[in-house]
Short mmCIF file of C-alpha atoms and ligand atoms in Angstrom, two decimals:
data_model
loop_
_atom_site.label_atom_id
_atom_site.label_comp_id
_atom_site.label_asym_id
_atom_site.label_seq_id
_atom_site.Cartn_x
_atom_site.Cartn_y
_atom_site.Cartn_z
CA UNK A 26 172.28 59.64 93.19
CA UNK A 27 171.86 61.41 90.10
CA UNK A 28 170.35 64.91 90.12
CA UNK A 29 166.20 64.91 89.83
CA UNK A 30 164.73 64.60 86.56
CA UNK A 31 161.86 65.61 84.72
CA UNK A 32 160.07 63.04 82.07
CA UNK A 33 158.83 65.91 79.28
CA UNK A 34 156.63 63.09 77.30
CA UNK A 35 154.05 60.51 79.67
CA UNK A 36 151.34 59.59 78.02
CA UNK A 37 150.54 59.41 81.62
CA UNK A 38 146.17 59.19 81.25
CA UNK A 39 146.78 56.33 78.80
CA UNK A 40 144.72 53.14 79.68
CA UNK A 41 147.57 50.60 80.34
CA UNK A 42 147.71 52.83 83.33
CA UNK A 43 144.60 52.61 84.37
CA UNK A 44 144.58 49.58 87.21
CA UNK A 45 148.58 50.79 88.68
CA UNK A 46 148.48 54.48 87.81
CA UNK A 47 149.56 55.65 91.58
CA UNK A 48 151.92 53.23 91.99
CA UNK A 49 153.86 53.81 88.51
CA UNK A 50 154.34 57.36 89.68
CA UNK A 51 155.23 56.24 92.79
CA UNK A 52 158.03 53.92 90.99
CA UNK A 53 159.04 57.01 89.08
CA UNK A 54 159.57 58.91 91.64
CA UNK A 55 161.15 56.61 93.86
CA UNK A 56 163.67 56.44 90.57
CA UNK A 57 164.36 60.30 91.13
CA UNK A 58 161.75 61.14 88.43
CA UNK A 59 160.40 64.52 90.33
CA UNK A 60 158.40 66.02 87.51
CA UNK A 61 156.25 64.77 84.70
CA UNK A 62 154.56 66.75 81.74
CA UNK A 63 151.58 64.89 80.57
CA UNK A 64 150.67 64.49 77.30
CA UNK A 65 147.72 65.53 75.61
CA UNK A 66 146.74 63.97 72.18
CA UNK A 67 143.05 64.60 71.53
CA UNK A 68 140.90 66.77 73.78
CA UNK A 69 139.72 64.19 75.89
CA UNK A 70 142.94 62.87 76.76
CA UNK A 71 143.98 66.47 76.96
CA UNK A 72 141.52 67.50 79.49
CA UNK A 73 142.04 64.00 81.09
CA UNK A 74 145.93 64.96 81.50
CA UNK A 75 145.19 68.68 83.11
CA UNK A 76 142.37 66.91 85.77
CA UNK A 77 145.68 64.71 86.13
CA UNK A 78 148.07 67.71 86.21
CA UNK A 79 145.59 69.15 88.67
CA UNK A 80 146.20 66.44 91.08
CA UNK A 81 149.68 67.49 91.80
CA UNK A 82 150.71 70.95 90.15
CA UNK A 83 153.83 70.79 92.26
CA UNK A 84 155.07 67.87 90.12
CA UNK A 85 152.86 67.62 86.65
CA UNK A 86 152.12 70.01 83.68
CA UNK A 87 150.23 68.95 80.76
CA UNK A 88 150.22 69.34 76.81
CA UNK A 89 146.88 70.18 75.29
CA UNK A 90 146.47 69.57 71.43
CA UNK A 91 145.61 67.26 69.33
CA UNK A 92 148.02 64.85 67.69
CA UNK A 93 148.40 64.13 63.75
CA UNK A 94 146.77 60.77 64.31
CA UNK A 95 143.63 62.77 65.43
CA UNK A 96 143.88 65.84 63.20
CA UNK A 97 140.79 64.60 60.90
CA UNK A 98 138.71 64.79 64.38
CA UNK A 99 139.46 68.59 64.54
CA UNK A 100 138.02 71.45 62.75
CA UNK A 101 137.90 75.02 62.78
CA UNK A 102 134.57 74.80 65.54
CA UNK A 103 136.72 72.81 67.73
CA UNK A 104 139.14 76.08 68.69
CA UNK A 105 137.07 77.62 71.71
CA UNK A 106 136.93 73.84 73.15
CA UNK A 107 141.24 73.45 72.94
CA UNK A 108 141.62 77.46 73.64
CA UNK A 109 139.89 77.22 77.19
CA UNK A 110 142.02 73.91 77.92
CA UNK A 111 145.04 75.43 77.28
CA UNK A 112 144.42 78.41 79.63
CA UNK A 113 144.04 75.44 81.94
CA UNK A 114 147.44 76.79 84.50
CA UNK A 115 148.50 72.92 84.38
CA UNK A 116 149.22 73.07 80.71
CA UNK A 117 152.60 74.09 79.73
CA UNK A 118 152.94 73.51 76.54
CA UNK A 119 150.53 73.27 73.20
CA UNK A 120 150.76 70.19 71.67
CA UNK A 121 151.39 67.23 70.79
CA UNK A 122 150.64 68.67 67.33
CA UNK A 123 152.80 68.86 63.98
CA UNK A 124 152.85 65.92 61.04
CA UNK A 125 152.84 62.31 60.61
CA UNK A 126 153.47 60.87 57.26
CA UNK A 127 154.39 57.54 58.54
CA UNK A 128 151.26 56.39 59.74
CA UNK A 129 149.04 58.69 58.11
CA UNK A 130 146.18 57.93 59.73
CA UNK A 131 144.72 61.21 59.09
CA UNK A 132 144.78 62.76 55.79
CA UNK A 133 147.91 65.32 54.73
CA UNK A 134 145.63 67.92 54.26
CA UNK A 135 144.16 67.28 57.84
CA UNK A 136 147.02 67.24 59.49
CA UNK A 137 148.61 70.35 57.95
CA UNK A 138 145.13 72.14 58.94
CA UNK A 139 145.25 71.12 62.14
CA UNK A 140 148.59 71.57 62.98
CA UNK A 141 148.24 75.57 61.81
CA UNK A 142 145.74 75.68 64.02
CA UNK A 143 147.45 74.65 66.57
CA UNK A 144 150.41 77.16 65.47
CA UNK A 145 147.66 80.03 65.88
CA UNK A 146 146.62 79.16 69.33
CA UNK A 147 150.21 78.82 70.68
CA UNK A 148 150.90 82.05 69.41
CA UNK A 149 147.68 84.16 70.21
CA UNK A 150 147.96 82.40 74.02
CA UNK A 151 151.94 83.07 74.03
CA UNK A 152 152.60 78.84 74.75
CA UNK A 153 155.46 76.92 74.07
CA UNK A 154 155.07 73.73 71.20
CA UNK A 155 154.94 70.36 71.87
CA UNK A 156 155.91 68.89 68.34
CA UNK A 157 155.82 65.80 66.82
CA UNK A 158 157.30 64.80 63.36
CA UNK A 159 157.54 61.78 61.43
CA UNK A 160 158.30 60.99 58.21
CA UNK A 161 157.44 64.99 56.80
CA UNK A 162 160.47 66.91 57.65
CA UNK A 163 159.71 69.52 54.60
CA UNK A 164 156.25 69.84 55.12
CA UNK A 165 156.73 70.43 58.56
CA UNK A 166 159.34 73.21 58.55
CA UNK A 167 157.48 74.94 55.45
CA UNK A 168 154.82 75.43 58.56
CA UNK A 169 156.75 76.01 61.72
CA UNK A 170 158.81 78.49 59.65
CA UNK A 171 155.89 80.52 58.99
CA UNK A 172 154.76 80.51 62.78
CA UNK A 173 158.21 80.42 64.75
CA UNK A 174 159.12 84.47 64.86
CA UNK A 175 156.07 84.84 66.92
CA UNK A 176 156.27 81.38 68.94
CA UNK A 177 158.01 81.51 72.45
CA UNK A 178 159.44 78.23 72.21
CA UNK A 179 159.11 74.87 70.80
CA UNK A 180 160.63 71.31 71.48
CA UNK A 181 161.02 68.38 68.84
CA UNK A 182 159.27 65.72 70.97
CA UNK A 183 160.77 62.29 70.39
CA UNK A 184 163.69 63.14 68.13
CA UNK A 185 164.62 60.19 65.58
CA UNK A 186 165.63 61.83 62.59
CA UNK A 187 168.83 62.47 60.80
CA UNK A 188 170.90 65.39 61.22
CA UNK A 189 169.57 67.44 58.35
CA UNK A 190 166.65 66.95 60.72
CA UNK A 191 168.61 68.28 63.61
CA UNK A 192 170.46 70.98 62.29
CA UNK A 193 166.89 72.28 60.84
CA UNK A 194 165.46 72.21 64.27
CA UNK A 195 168.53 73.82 66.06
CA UNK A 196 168.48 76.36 63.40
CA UNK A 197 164.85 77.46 64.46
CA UNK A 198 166.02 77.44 67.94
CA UNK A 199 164.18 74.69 69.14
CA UNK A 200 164.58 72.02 72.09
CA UNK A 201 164.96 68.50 71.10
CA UNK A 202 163.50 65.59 73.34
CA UNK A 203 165.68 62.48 73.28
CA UNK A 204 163.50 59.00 73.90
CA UNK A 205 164.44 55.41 74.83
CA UNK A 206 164.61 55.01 70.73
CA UNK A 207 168.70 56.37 71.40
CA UNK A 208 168.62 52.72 73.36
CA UNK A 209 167.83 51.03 70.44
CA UNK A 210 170.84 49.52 68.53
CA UNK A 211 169.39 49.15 65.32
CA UNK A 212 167.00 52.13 64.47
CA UNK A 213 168.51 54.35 67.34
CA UNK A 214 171.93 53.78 66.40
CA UNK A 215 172.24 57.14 64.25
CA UNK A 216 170.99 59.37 67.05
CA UNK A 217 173.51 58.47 69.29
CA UNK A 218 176.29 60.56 67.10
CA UNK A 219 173.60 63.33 66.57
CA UNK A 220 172.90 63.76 70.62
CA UNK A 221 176.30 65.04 70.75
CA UNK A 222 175.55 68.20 68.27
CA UNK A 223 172.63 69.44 70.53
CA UNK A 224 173.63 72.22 72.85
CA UNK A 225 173.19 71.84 76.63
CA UNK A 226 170.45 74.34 76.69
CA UNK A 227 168.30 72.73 74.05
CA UNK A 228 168.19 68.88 75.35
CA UNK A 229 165.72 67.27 77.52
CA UNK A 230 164.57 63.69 77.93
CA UNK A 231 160.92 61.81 77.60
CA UNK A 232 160.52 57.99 78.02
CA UNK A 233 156.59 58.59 75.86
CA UNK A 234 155.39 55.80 78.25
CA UNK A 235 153.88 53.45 77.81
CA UNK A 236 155.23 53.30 74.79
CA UNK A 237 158.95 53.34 73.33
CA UNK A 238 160.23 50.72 76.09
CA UNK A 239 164.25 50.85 75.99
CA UNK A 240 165.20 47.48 74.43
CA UNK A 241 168.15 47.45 76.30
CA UNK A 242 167.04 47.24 79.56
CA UNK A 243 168.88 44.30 81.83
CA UNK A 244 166.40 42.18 83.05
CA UNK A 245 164.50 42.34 80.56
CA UNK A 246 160.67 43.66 82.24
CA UNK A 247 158.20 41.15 81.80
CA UNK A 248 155.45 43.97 80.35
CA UNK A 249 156.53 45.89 77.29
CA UNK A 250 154.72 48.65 78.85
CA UNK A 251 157.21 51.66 78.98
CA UNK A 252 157.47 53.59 82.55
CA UNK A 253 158.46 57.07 84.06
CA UNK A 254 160.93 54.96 85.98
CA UNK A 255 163.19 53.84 82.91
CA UNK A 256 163.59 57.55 82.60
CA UNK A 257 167.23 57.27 84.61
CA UNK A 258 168.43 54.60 82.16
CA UNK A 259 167.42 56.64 79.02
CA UNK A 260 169.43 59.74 80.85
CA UNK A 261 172.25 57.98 81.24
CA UNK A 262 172.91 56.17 77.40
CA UNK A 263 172.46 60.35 76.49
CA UNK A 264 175.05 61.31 78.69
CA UNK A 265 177.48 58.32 77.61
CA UNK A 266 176.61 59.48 73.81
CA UNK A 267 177.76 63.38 74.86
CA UNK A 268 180.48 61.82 76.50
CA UNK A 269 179.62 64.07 79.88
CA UNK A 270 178.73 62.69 83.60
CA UNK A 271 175.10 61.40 83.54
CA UNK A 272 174.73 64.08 86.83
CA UNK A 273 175.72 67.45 83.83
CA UNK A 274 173.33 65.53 81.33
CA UNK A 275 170.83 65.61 84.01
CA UNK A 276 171.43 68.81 85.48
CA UNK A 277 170.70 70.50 82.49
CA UNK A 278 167.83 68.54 80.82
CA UNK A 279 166.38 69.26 84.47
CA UNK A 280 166.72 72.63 84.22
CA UNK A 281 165.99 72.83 80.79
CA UNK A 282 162.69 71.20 81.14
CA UNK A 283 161.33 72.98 84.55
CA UNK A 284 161.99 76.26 82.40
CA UNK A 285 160.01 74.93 79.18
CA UNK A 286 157.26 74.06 80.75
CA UNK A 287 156.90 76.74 83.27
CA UNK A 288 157.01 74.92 86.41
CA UNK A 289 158.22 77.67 88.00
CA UNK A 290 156.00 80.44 87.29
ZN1 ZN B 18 154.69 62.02 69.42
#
């Protein structure tokens, strides 16, 4: 039995989750999946993941912030509303926030606005960054380099990139979250070199249920709704990557993670 592990990206208040909710965590914790951080993507889903959170602040935090998707939604007169969530104790991290250039379902200008914003709040309330990044690597660190001196910490949600990407990232001395996407033979295939170049005290691992679904997964789950559950099998394709026992991958993502995200207080 591997050692417990924590899923650091659940977009655990989604809706697919709405008619099984108890009994996916249940499954995830029956899978050794002790701890969960919630993630928060616009401030209703936000405060819907701390009233979440709040249901079991042994084994939940939540993010609070509002994702690049969202960032046209959010101004300037929206700060008091996402400054009094995150003071919520649930929420351990700000975020998701940072750029998406793939989608771009906000405008650039938008989302750089937003994610500053963002930046300023995590950094006036002394909270680590939940970040997200697609597709606007230079944009991205042109911001977080302004703001990281006076950030605590920050972790590249859902890594995918390349290693410029990585080595960037590391150089800021940030964490990097590692999703099914390493299970993925054909887009994933790069990442599963790069794993091996993140140190042990920067890694942790997500699933982002319910999406991201490993494709590898034997049988094949009749939903291709993701789950905290699948959270052992993305654990274990990391560890095979870093060439290490899946219990030190998991020891230290564990650890890693409970630290981050200030489960123990
Ligand atoms: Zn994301």
């Amino acid at each position: 039995m591997l050692p417990t592990l924590v899923d650091i990206g659940l977009n655990l208040s989604h809706d697919s989750f709405d008619h099984d909710r108890d009994h996916v965590v249940a499954a995830a914790m029956a899978a050794g999946v002790r701890h969960m951080v919630i993630t928060g993507s616009t401030l209703a889903s936000s405060r819907a993941a701390i009233d979440l959170a709040r249901t079991a602040p042994e084994r939940y935090r939540a993010t609070a912030g509002i994702h690049p998707h969202h960032a046209h939604e959010f101004h300037a007169e929206d700060l008091p509303a996402l400054r009094a969530l995150l003071q919520e104790p649930e929420v351990g991290a700000a975020g998701e926030c940072g750029l998406d250039f793939f989608r771009n379902f906000s405008p650039h200008a938008d989302q750089e606005r937003s994610f500053r914003l963002q930046l300023e709040l995590a950094v006036e309330l002394g909270k680590p960054v939940f970040l997200h990044q697609r597709d606007a690597h230079d944009a991205f660190m042109a911001i977080l380099r302004d703001y990281r001196p006076r950030l605590v910490a920050g972790v590249a949600h859902c890594f995918t990139g390349d290693e410029r990407e990585l080595r960037d990232y590391l150089d800021l001395d940030l964490s990097v979250g590692i999703t099914g996407w390493i299970c993925d033979e054909r887009r994933g295939h790069h990442l599963r070199e790069l794993v091996r170049l993140i140190p042990a005290d920067r890694l942790m691992v997500e699933t982002d249920a319910p999406y991201l679904l490993p494709r590898d997964l034997t049988p094949k789950p009749q939903s291709r709704r993701n789950e905290p559950k699948y959270l052992p099998h993305v654990l274990e394709t990391v560890a095979v990557c870093r060439g290490e026992s899946p219990e030190t991958t998991a020891r230290a993502t564990t650890r890693n993670a409970l630290k981050f995200f200030e489960f123990e207080k």
